[in-house]
Coordinates of C-alpha atoms in Angstrom, one line a residue:
M142 CA 0.2 0.0 -0.1
S143 CA 1.4 3.7 -0.9
M144 CA 1.0 6.4 1.1
I145 CA 1.4 10.2 0.7
C146 CA 2.3 11.4 4.3
V147 CA 2.1 14.6 5.4
E148 CA 3.9 15.5 8.6
N149 CA 3.6 18.7 10.7
V150 CA 3.4 20.9 7.5
S151 CA 3.1 24.6 7.9
F152 CA 3.5 27.2 5.3
G153 CA 3.1 30.9 4.6
Y154 CA 3.9 33.6 1.7
D155 CA 6.8 35.6 2.4
N156 CA 4.4 39.2 2.3
S157 CA 1.8 37.8 4.4
F158 CA 2.2 37.6 8.5
D159 CA -0.6 35.0 8.6
M160 CA 0.1 31.4 8.0
V161 CA -2.0 29.4 5.3
F162 CA -1.3 25.9 7.0
E163 CA 0.2 25.1 10.2
N164 CA 1.2 21.6 11.4
L165 CA -1.0 19.7 8.7
H166 CA -0.7 16.4 9.7
F167 CA -2.4 13.3 7.7
Q168 CA -1.7 10.7 5.2
I169 CA -3.4 9.6 1.9
D170 CA -3.7 6.1 0.7
T171 CA -2.6 6.9 -3.2
N172 CA -5.6 4.5 -4.9
W173 CA -8.3 7.0 -2.9
K174 CA -10.5 9.0 -5.0
L175 CA -10.4 12.2 -3.1
G176 CA -12.3 15.3 -3.4
F177 CA -10.9 18.8 -1.9
I178 CA -13.7 20.9 -0.7
G179 CA -13.3 24.4 0.9
R180 CA -13.8 28.2 0.8
N181 CA -12.1 30.2 -2.0
G182 CA -9.1 31.4 -1.0
R183 CA -8.4 28.7 1.7
G184 CA -5.5 27.5 0.3
K185 CA -6.4 24.5 -2.3
T186 CA -4.2 25.2 -4.8
T187 CA -1.7 26.4 -2.7
F188 CA -1.6 22.9 -0.9
L189 CA -1.4 21.2 -4.5
N190 CA 1.8 23.2 -5.2
L191 CA 3.0 21.8 -1.9
L192 CA 2.8 18.4 -3.1
L193 CA 4.2 19.3 -6.4
G194 CA 7.4 21.3 -4.4
K195 CA 6.9 24.3 -5.9
Y196 CA 7.4 25.9 -2.4
E197 CA 9.4 25.7 0.3
Y198 CA 7.4 24.5 3.6
E199 CA 8.5 23.6 7.2
G200 CA 7.5 19.9 8.1
H201 CA 8.1 17.0 5.4
I202 CA 5.7 15.5 3.0
H203 CA 7.0 11.9 1.6
S204 CA 5.4 10.5 -1.6
S205 CA 6.2 7.5 -3.3
V206 CA 4.4 8.6 -6.5
N207 CA 4.5 10.8 -9.1
F208 CA 2.3 13.9 -9.0
E209 CA 0.5 15.0 -12.6
Y210 CA -1.0 18.5 -12.0
F211 CA -4.2 19.9 -14.4
P212 CA -4.5 22.8 -15.7
Y213 CA -1.6 22.4 -17.7
H214 CA 0.2 25.7 -18.3
V215 CA 0.4 26.9 -21.9
E216 CA 3.4 28.9 -22.2
D217 CA 2.2 30.1 -25.7
K218 CA -1.5 30.2 -26.7
N219 CA -0.3 31.3 -30.3
R220 CA 1.0 27.9 -31.0
N221 CA -1.1 25.6 -32.7
T222 CA -3.4 23.2 -30.5
I223 CA -1.7 20.3 -31.5
E224 CA 1.5 21.3 -30.8
I225 CA 0.8 21.9 -27.3
L226 CA -0.9 18.9 -26.7
Q227 CA 2.2 17.0 -28.3
T228 CA 4.7 18.7 -25.6
I229 CA 2.1 17.4 -22.8
C230 CA 1.6 13.9 -24.1
P231 CA 4.3 13.5 -26.1
D232 CA 3.8 9.5 -26.2
S233 CA 0.1 9.8 -27.7
M234 CA -0.7 9.5 -31.4
D235 CA -2.6 12.4 -33.4
W236 CA -5.5 9.7 -33.7
E237 CA -5.6 8.7 -29.9
I238 CA -5.6 12.7 -29.2
I239 CA -8.8 12.9 -31.6
C240 CA -10.4 10.1 -30.0
E241 CA -10.5 11.9 -26.5
L242 CA -11.5 15.0 -28.0
E243 CA -14.8 12.8 -29.5
Q244 CA -15.5 11.8 -26.3
L245 CA -15.4 15.4 -24.9
D246 CA -17.6 16.3 -28.3
V247 CA -14.7 18.4 -29.6
K248 CA -13.8 18.5 -33.5
A249 CA -10.6 17.9 -34.7
D250 CA -10.3 20.7 -36.6
V251 CA -9.5 22.5 -33.2
L252 CA -5.9 21.0 -33.3
Y253 CA -5.0 23.1 -35.9
R254 CA -6.1 26.3 -34.9
P255 CA -4.0 28.4 -32.4
F256 CA -4.9 27.8 -29.0
C257 CA -5.7 31.2 -28.2
T258 CA -8.6 31.5 -30.8
L259 CA -10.4 28.4 -28.8
S260 CA -13.6 29.6 -26.6
N261 CA -12.9 28.9 -22.4
G262 CA -14.6 25.6 -22.9
E263 CA -12.7 24.3 -25.6
Q264 CA -9.1 24.8 -24.2
T265 CA -10.4 23.1 -21.0
K266 CA -11.5 20.2 -23.5
T267 CA -8.4 19.9 -25.3
L268 CA -6.0 19.9 -22.1
L269 CA -8.6 17.1 -20.4
A270 CA -8.0 15.3 -23.6
A271 CA -4.3 15.3 -22.5
L272 CA -4.9 14.5 -18.9
F273 CA -7.0 11.6 -20.2
L274 CA -3.9 10.3 -21.8
T275 CA -1.7 10.4 -18.7
A276 CA -1.1 6.8 -17.0
N277 CA 0.6 5.8 -13.9
A278 CA 0.7 9.1 -12.0
F279 CA -1.0 10.3 -9.2
L280 CA -3.6 13.1 -10.3
L281 CA -4.0 16.5 -9.1
I282 CA -7.1 18.0 -10.9
D283 CA -7.8 21.7 -10.1
E284 CA -11.2 22.6 -11.0
P285 CA -11.7 20.7 -14.2
T286 CA -15.4 21.4 -15.2
N287 CA -15.2 25.5 -15.2
H288 CA -16.7 27.0 -18.4
L289 CA -17.5 23.4 -19.2
D290 CA -21.3 22.2 -20.6
I291 CA -23.0 19.4 -18.8
N292 CA -22.0 16.9 -21.9
A293 CA -18.5 17.9 -20.8
R294 CA -19.1 17.0 -17.4
N295 CA -20.7 14.2 -18.1
A296 CA -17.4 13.1 -19.7
V297 CA -14.9 14.0 -17.1
M298 CA -17.3 12.1 -14.4
A299 CA -17.3 9.3 -16.6
Y300 CA -13.1 9.2 -16.7
L301 CA -12.7 10.0 -13.2
K302 CA -14.9 7.0 -12.3
R303 CA -12.4 4.6 -14.3
K304 CA -9.4 6.4 -12.6
K305 CA -8.0 5.7 -9.2
G306 CA -5.7 7.7 -7.3
F307 CA -6.3 11.6 -7.8
I308 CA -7.3 14.6 -5.5
L309 CA -10.1 16.6 -7.2
V310 CA -10.5 20.5 -6.5
S311 CA -14.1 20.8 -7.8
H312 CA -17.2 22.6 -6.3
D313 CA -19.9 20.7 -8.4
R314 CA -21.8 18.7 -6.2
V315 CA -22.9 15.7 -8.8
L316 CA -19.3 15.4 -10.0
L317 CA -18.0 14.7 -6.2
D318 CA -20.9 12.4 -5.4
E319 CA -20.2 10.5 -8.4
C320 CA -16.4 10.4 -8.6
I321 CA -14.7 10.4 -5.0
D322 CA -14.7 7.9 -2.0
H323 CA -12.8 10.1 0.3
V324 CA -13.2 14.1 1.2
L325 CA -10.1 16.3 1.9
S326 CA -11.9 19.6 3.7
I327 CA -9.9 22.3 3.9
N328 CA -11.4 24.2 7.2
Q329 CA -10.6 27.5 8.5
T330 CA -7.7 26.1 11.2
T331 CA -7.3 22.5 9.8
I332 CA -7.3 20.0 7.2
D333 CA -9.3 16.6 7.8
V334 CA -9.7 13.6 5.8
Q335 CA -13.2 11.8 5.6
K336 CA -14.5 8.6 3.7
G337 CA -17.5 8.9 1.7
N338 CA -18.7 11.3 -0.9
F339 CA -19.6 15.1 -0.7
S340 CA -23.2 14.4 0.1
S341 CA -22.0 12.2 3.2
W342 CA -19.6 14.6 4.4
Y343 CA -21.9 17.7 4.2
Y344 CA -24.5 15.5 6.4
N345 CA -21.7 14.7 8.9
K346 CA -20.5 18.6 8.7
E347 CA -24.2 19.8 9.5
K348 CA -24.8 17.2 12.3
R349 CA -21.3 18.4 13.8
D350 CA -22.1 22.2 13.3
Y351 CA -25.4 21.8 15.0
H352 CA -24.0 19.8 18.2
E353 CA -21.4 22.6 18.4
K354 CA -23.8 25.3 18.0
M355 CA -25.9 23.8 20.8
Q356 CA -23.2 22.9 23.0
N357 CA -22.0 26.4 22.7
E358 CA -25.2 28.3 23.8
K359 CA -25.5 26.0 26.8
L360 CA -21.9 26.7 27.8
K361 CA -22.5 30.3 27.2
K362 CA -25.6 30.2 29.6
E363 CA -23.5 28.5 32.2
I364 CA -20.6 30.7 32.1
K365 CA -23.4 33.7 32.3
R366 CA -24.6 31.9 35.4
L367 CA -21.7 31.0 37.2
S368 CA -20.2 34.5 36.7
T369 CA -23.2 36.1 38.2
S370 CA -23.1 33.5 41.1
A371 CA -19.0 34.2 41.8
N372 CA -19.5 38.1 41.9
R373 CA -22.3 37.5 44.0
T374 CA -20.0 35.1 46.6
S375 CA -17.1 37.4 46.3
E376 CA -19.6 40.7 47.3
W377 CA -20.7 38.2 49.9
S378 CA -17.4 37.5 51.3
D379 CA -16.0 41.2 51.3
R380 CA -19.3 42.2 53.0
V381 CA -18.5 39.2 55.7
E382 CA -14.5 40.3 56.0
K383 CA -15.4 43.8 56.5
S384 CA -17.7 43.1 59.3
K385 CA -14.9 41.9 61.8
Y386 CA -14.0 45.3 62.4
G387 CA -17.2 46.1 64.1
T388 CA -17.1 47.0 67.8
K389 CA -19.7 45.0 69.0
N390 CA -22.3 42.6 68.2
A391 CA -25.4 42.4 70.7
G392 CA -23.0 44.0 73.2
L393 CA -20.4 41.4 72.6
K394 CA -17.3 41.5 71.1
V395 CA -17.0 40.2 67.3
D396 CA -15.6 36.9 66.9
K397 CA -12.8 37.6 64.4
G398 CA -11.6 34.2 63.8
Y399 CA -15.2 32.6 63.0
I400 CA -16.1 35.7 60.6
G401 CA -12.8 35.3 59.1
H402 CA -13.1 31.7 58.5
K403 CA -16.6 32.0 56.8
S404 CA -15.2 35.0 54.8
A405 CA -12.5 32.6 53.5
K406 CA -14.7 29.5 52.8
M407 CA -16.7 31.7 50.8
M408 CA -14.0 33.4 48.9
K409 CA -12.6 29.9 48.3
R410 CA -16.2 29.1 46.7
S411 CA -16.0 32.0 44.6
K412 CA -13.0 30.9 43.3
N413 CA -14.1 27.5 42.3
L414 CA -16.9 28.9 40.4
E415 CA -14.5 31.1 38.4
S416 CA -12.2 28.3 37.8
R417 CA -15.2 26.6 36.5
Q418 CA -16.2 29.4 34.4
Q419 CA -12.9 29.5 33.0
S420 CA -12.6 26.0 32.4
M421 CA -16.1 26.4 29.9
I422 CA -14.6 29.2 28.8
E423 CA -11.6 27.4 27.3
E424 CA -14.4 24.6 26.0
K425 CA -16.5 26.8 24.3
T426 CA -13.4 28.7 22.7
A427 CA -12.6 25.3 21.3
L428 CA -15.8 24.7 19.7
M429 CA -16.8 26.2 16.3
K430 CA -13.5 27.0 15.1
D431 CA -13.9 25.0 11.9
I432 CA -17.8 25.8 11.3
E433 CA -18.3 28.1 8.0
M434 CA -20.5 30.9 9.1
S435 CA -22.7 30.8 6.0
E436 CA -25.1 33.3 7.0
N437 CA -28.0 34.5 4.9
L438 CA -27.5 36.9 2.0
I439 CA -29.8 39.4 1.0
M440 CA -30.9 40.9 -2.6
H441 CA -33.0 43.4 -3.7
P442 CA -35.0 42.6 -6.8
I443 CA -37.8 45.4 -7.6
S444 CA -41.0 44.7 -9.2
H445 CA -42.1 46.3 -12.5
F446 CA -45.5 47.2 -14.0
A447 CA -45.1 45.0 -16.9
Q448 CA -45.5 41.2 -16.6
K449 CA -43.5 40.3 -19.7
L450 CA -39.7 42.2 -19.5
V451 CA -38.3 40.5 -22.4
F452 CA -39.6 39.7 -25.9
L453 CA -37.2 38.1 -28.6
S454 CA -38.8 36.6 -31.9
N455 CA -36.6 34.9 -34.5
I456 CA -33.5 36.4 -33.0
S457 CA -30.1 35.6 -35.2
I458 CA -26.7 36.7 -34.0
F459 CA -23.9 37.5 -36.1
Y460 CA -20.1 37.7 -35.5
G461 CA -19.3 39.2 -39.0
E462 CA -20.5 36.8 -41.5
N463 CA -20.7 34.1 -39.0
E464 CA -23.9 33.1 -37.7
V465 CA -23.9 32.0 -34.1
F466 CA -27.5 30.4 -33.6
K467 CA -30.7 31.7 -35.8
N468 CA -34.6 32.2 -35.5
F469 CA -34.5 32.0 -31.6
S470 CA -38.0 33.1 -29.7
L471 CA -38.1 33.7 -26.1
D472 CA -40.3 35.3 -23.5
V473 CA -39.3 36.4 -20.1
M474 CA -42.2 37.0 -17.4
Q475 CA -41.7 38.6 -14.4
G476 CA -40.8 36.2 -11.5
E477 CA -39.4 33.3 -13.7
R478 CA -35.7 32.0 -13.3
I479 CA -34.7 30.5 -16.9
A480 CA -31.9 28.7 -17.2
I481 CA -30.2 28.8 -20.6
C482 CA -28.6 25.4 -21.6
G483 CA -26.7 24.3 -24.5
K484 CA -23.1 22.6 -25.5
N485 CA -19.7 25.2 -25.6
G486 CA -20.0 27.8 -28.2
C487 CA -23.9 27.2 -29.2
G488 CA -24.2 31.0 -28.3
K489 CA -25.7 31.4 -25.0
S490 CA -23.2 33.8 -23.6
S491 CA -24.0 36.2 -26.6
L492 CA -27.6 35.6 -25.8
L493 CA -27.6 37.0 -22.6
K494 CA -24.9 39.9 -23.6
L495 CA -27.9 41.0 -26.5
I496 CA -30.3 41.3 -23.8
N497 CA -28.1 43.0 -21.7
D498 CA -27.0 45.8 -24.0
K499 CA -28.4 44.9 -27.7
N500 CA -24.9 45.9 -28.5
M501 CA -24.5 43.0 -31.2
Q502 CA -25.0 42.3 -34.7
Y503 CA -28.7 40.7 -35.0
T504 CA -31.7 40.1 -36.5
G505 CA -35.2 39.6 -35.6
D506 CA -37.4 41.2 -32.9
L507 CA -35.8 42.6 -29.4
L508 CA -38.2 44.2 -27.2
C509 CA -37.7 45.3 -23.2
A510 CA -39.8 46.8 -20.8
S511 CA -39.8 50.2 -20.5
N512 CA -37.3 51.7 -17.9
L513 CA -36.1 47.9 -17.4
K514 CA -33.2 47.9 -15.1
I515 CA -31.0 44.7 -15.7
S516 CA -28.2 43.7 -13.0
F517 CA -25.5 42.0 -15.3
V518 CA -22.9 39.2 -14.2
S519 CA -20.5 38.8 -16.8
Q520 CA -18.5 35.5 -17.3
N521 CA -15.3 37.4 -17.7
T522 CA -13.2 38.6 -14.9
S523 CA -10.2 39.8 -16.8
E524 CA -10.6 43.6 -16.7
M525 CA -11.8 43.8 -13.2
S526 CA -8.8 45.9 -11.4
G527 CA -8.6 48.6 -8.3
T528 CA -9.9 48.1 -4.7
L529 CA -13.2 46.8 -3.7
Y530 CA -14.1 50.9 -2.5
T531 CA -13.2 51.8 -6.0
Y532 CA -15.5 49.2 -7.7
A533 CA -18.5 49.7 -5.5
Q534 CA -17.8 53.5 -6.3
E535 CA -18.0 52.6 -9.8
R536 CA -21.0 50.0 -9.6
K537 CA -22.8 53.1 -7.4
I538 CA -23.8 50.7 -4.5
D539 CA -23.8 50.5 -1.2
E540 CA -20.3 50.3 0.2
T541 CA -21.2 48.9 3.5
L542 CA -23.9 46.4 2.2
F543 CA -21.3 45.4 -0.5
M544 CA -18.8 44.1 2.1
T545 CA -20.9 43.0 4.4
I546 CA -22.0 40.4 1.4
L547 CA -18.4 39.6 0.7
R548 CA -17.8 38.6 4.5
K549 CA -20.8 36.5 4.6
M550 CA -19.4 34.8 1.3
G551 CA -16.1 34.2 3.3
F552 CA -13.6 36.8 2.6
D553 CA -11.4 38.0 5.1
R554 CA -11.0 41.6 6.3
E555 CA -7.6 41.3 5.0
Q556 CA -8.6 41.2 1.4
F557 CA -10.3 44.3 1.6
N558 CA -7.5 46.5 1.0
K559 CA -5.9 44.1 -1.6
Q560 CA -6.1 45.1 -5.4
I561 CA -8.7 42.8 -7.0
Q562 CA -6.5 41.7 -10.0
Q563 CA -4.6 40.0 -6.9
Y564 CA -7.7 37.6 -6.0
S565 CA -8.4 34.4 -7.3
E566 CA -11.0 33.2 -9.7
G567 CA -13.5 32.6 -7.2
Q568 CA -13.1 35.4 -5.2
K569 CA -13.4 37.6 -8.4
K570 CA -16.5 36.1 -9.3
K571 CA -17.9 36.6 -5.4
V572 CA -17.0 40.1 -6.2
L573 CA -19.1 40.3 -9.6
L574 CA -22.4 38.1 -7.5
A575 CA -21.9 40.5 -4.1
A576 CA -22.2 43.7 -6.3
S577 CA -25.6 42.1 -8.1
L578 CA -27.1 41.5 -5.1
C579 CA -26.4 44.9 -3.9
E580 CA -28.0 46.2 -7.1
Q581 CA -31.9 47.2 -7.1
A582 CA -32.7 45.6 -10.3
H583 CA -36.5 44.0 -12.3
L584 CA -34.3 41.3 -14.0
Y585 CA -31.0 39.8 -13.0
I586 CA -28.6 38.2 -15.9
W587 CA -25.9 35.9 -14.9
D588 CA -23.8 34.1 -17.3
E589 CA -22.0 31.0 -15.5
P590 CA -22.0 32.9 -12.2
L591 CA -20.7 30.0 -10.3
N592 CA -17.7 29.3 -12.0
Y593 CA -14.9 28.7 -9.5
I594 CA -17.4 29.5 -6.4
D595 CA -16.8 27.2 -3.6
V596 CA -19.8 25.0 -2.6
I597 CA -20.8 26.8 0.6
T598 CA -21.4 30.0 -1.2
R599 CA -22.9 28.3 -4.0
I600 CA -25.8 27.0 -1.3
Q601 CA -25.7 30.6 0.1
I602 CA -26.8 31.8 -3.2
E603 CA -29.4 29.1 -3.9
D604 CA -31.2 29.9 -0.7
V605 CA -31.4 33.9 -1.4
L606 CA -32.8 33.1 -4.9
L607 CA -35.6 31.2 -3.3
T608 CA -36.1 33.5 -0.6
Y609 CA -36.3 36.8 -3.0
K610 CA -37.2 34.9 -6.0
P611 CA -35.9 37.4 -8.6
T612 CA -36.7 36.9 -12.4
L613 CA -33.4 35.7 -13.5
I614 CA -32.1 34.4 -16.4
F615 CA -28.8 32.6 -16.3
V616 CA -26.6 30.4 -17.9
E617 CA -24.7 27.7 -15.5
H618 CA -23.5 23.9 -16.1
D619 CA -24.0 23.1 -12.1
T620 CA -27.0 20.7 -12.4
A621 CA -27.6 20.7 -9.1
F622 CA -28.0 24.7 -8.9
I623 CA -30.3 24.3 -12.3
E624 CA -32.5 21.8 -10.7
K625 CA -32.9 23.6 -7.6
I626 CA -33.2 27.1 -9.3
A627 CA -34.8 27.3 -12.4
T628 CA -38.5 27.8 -13.1
R629 CA -37.7 26.9 -16.7
V630 CA -35.0 25.5 -18.8
I631 CA -34.4 26.3 -22.3
Q632 CA -32.0 24.2 -24.4
I633 CA -30.1 25.8 -27.2
T634 CA -29.1 23.5 -30.1

């Protein structure tokens, strides 16, 4: 049996006062299929880089296997895709690569185009084809399904079901339930290893969190009672002690020895109460240190006087002479939550952009209700820059509310003073979502809002949408999210 042993590993970045990990200690069987779960920014990718030996750290990591990391780094994206794949898997024949691409529903002609001309989904699929051809390595797979359509996700799922020996960083609950047999969860202060899939892990987590919250409340009440009792006993002791210095008691001399003994006894009782109180405080402090405080989010949808907010009839969208799709019709009624589904490259994002700003080349009829206020979440985060404060000013949203929502989404306070371009992709998407939740709108248009977003935040987003019931058009490939949120699903072919 081959193991990966992590012994007393601690790590922190040079420019940060806070440690990312402290004294990690656990073992992983190299035959396990591990799902790696945790809030954005907790250090999942950092831990994978520690396994790869990219950073210096304290402690020891022992392993007898070679690691293979996905996604592969592409140095020159102007090269043809086939050249890039031949570099990654030099022992694979072209026909083998083409067969893997077919399983991912990608046409072979992408191989002979510059990699930079491929869509995000196509780029991910071509790199996955190279991963699928990898043998005899322990795989470190970092969010493989971002930008992938449902069919491609199913292909990844089918591959991982056949594979043993990997750590899968993913926020896709269906994928995790189908493909893993152990969970590696990165908490606020620890990393835990647990047998099972995502659903069993989440059930156990909620059960443990509930128990700790109940125990915490019980201890809070007991600490308050002991504190009151100790203070009262201490006051009585002081009062009795002072009575020693009286001159007469019913004409007799005061028995100072008896009163001193009584005072000392009451003081000892007070100290015992304080000691019990301190012990309970320490027990209380040990609780809830790893509980994710997934507080309820809020949003601000507003009603429109018209029931039909958007009307599309026989819409065709063009990029130059290239027709993305044609003769598409759709009515968006107030209160609907419409999921737009289809393969990568079929024009889903183009449709959302058209409804949002109409600044595209199209034919057909597009009508929006008068004075319609739209809140748009883009799939693209590359142009985000500046601080959160300047971003809030640019979006004209309430700064305090914006920061509060981000805190509820798991942002640490130290993130507030960083430049947005320093954030992880998941943190950038949270900024976009938090800004949208702050905006008053008749219609929310979200383009792949959950890419890179952690599971806890996904559940928070589901809860806020089901609570406030906004009118929403969205593109998303998380089937669990679609099933829970969508009132209607539109398939683009």
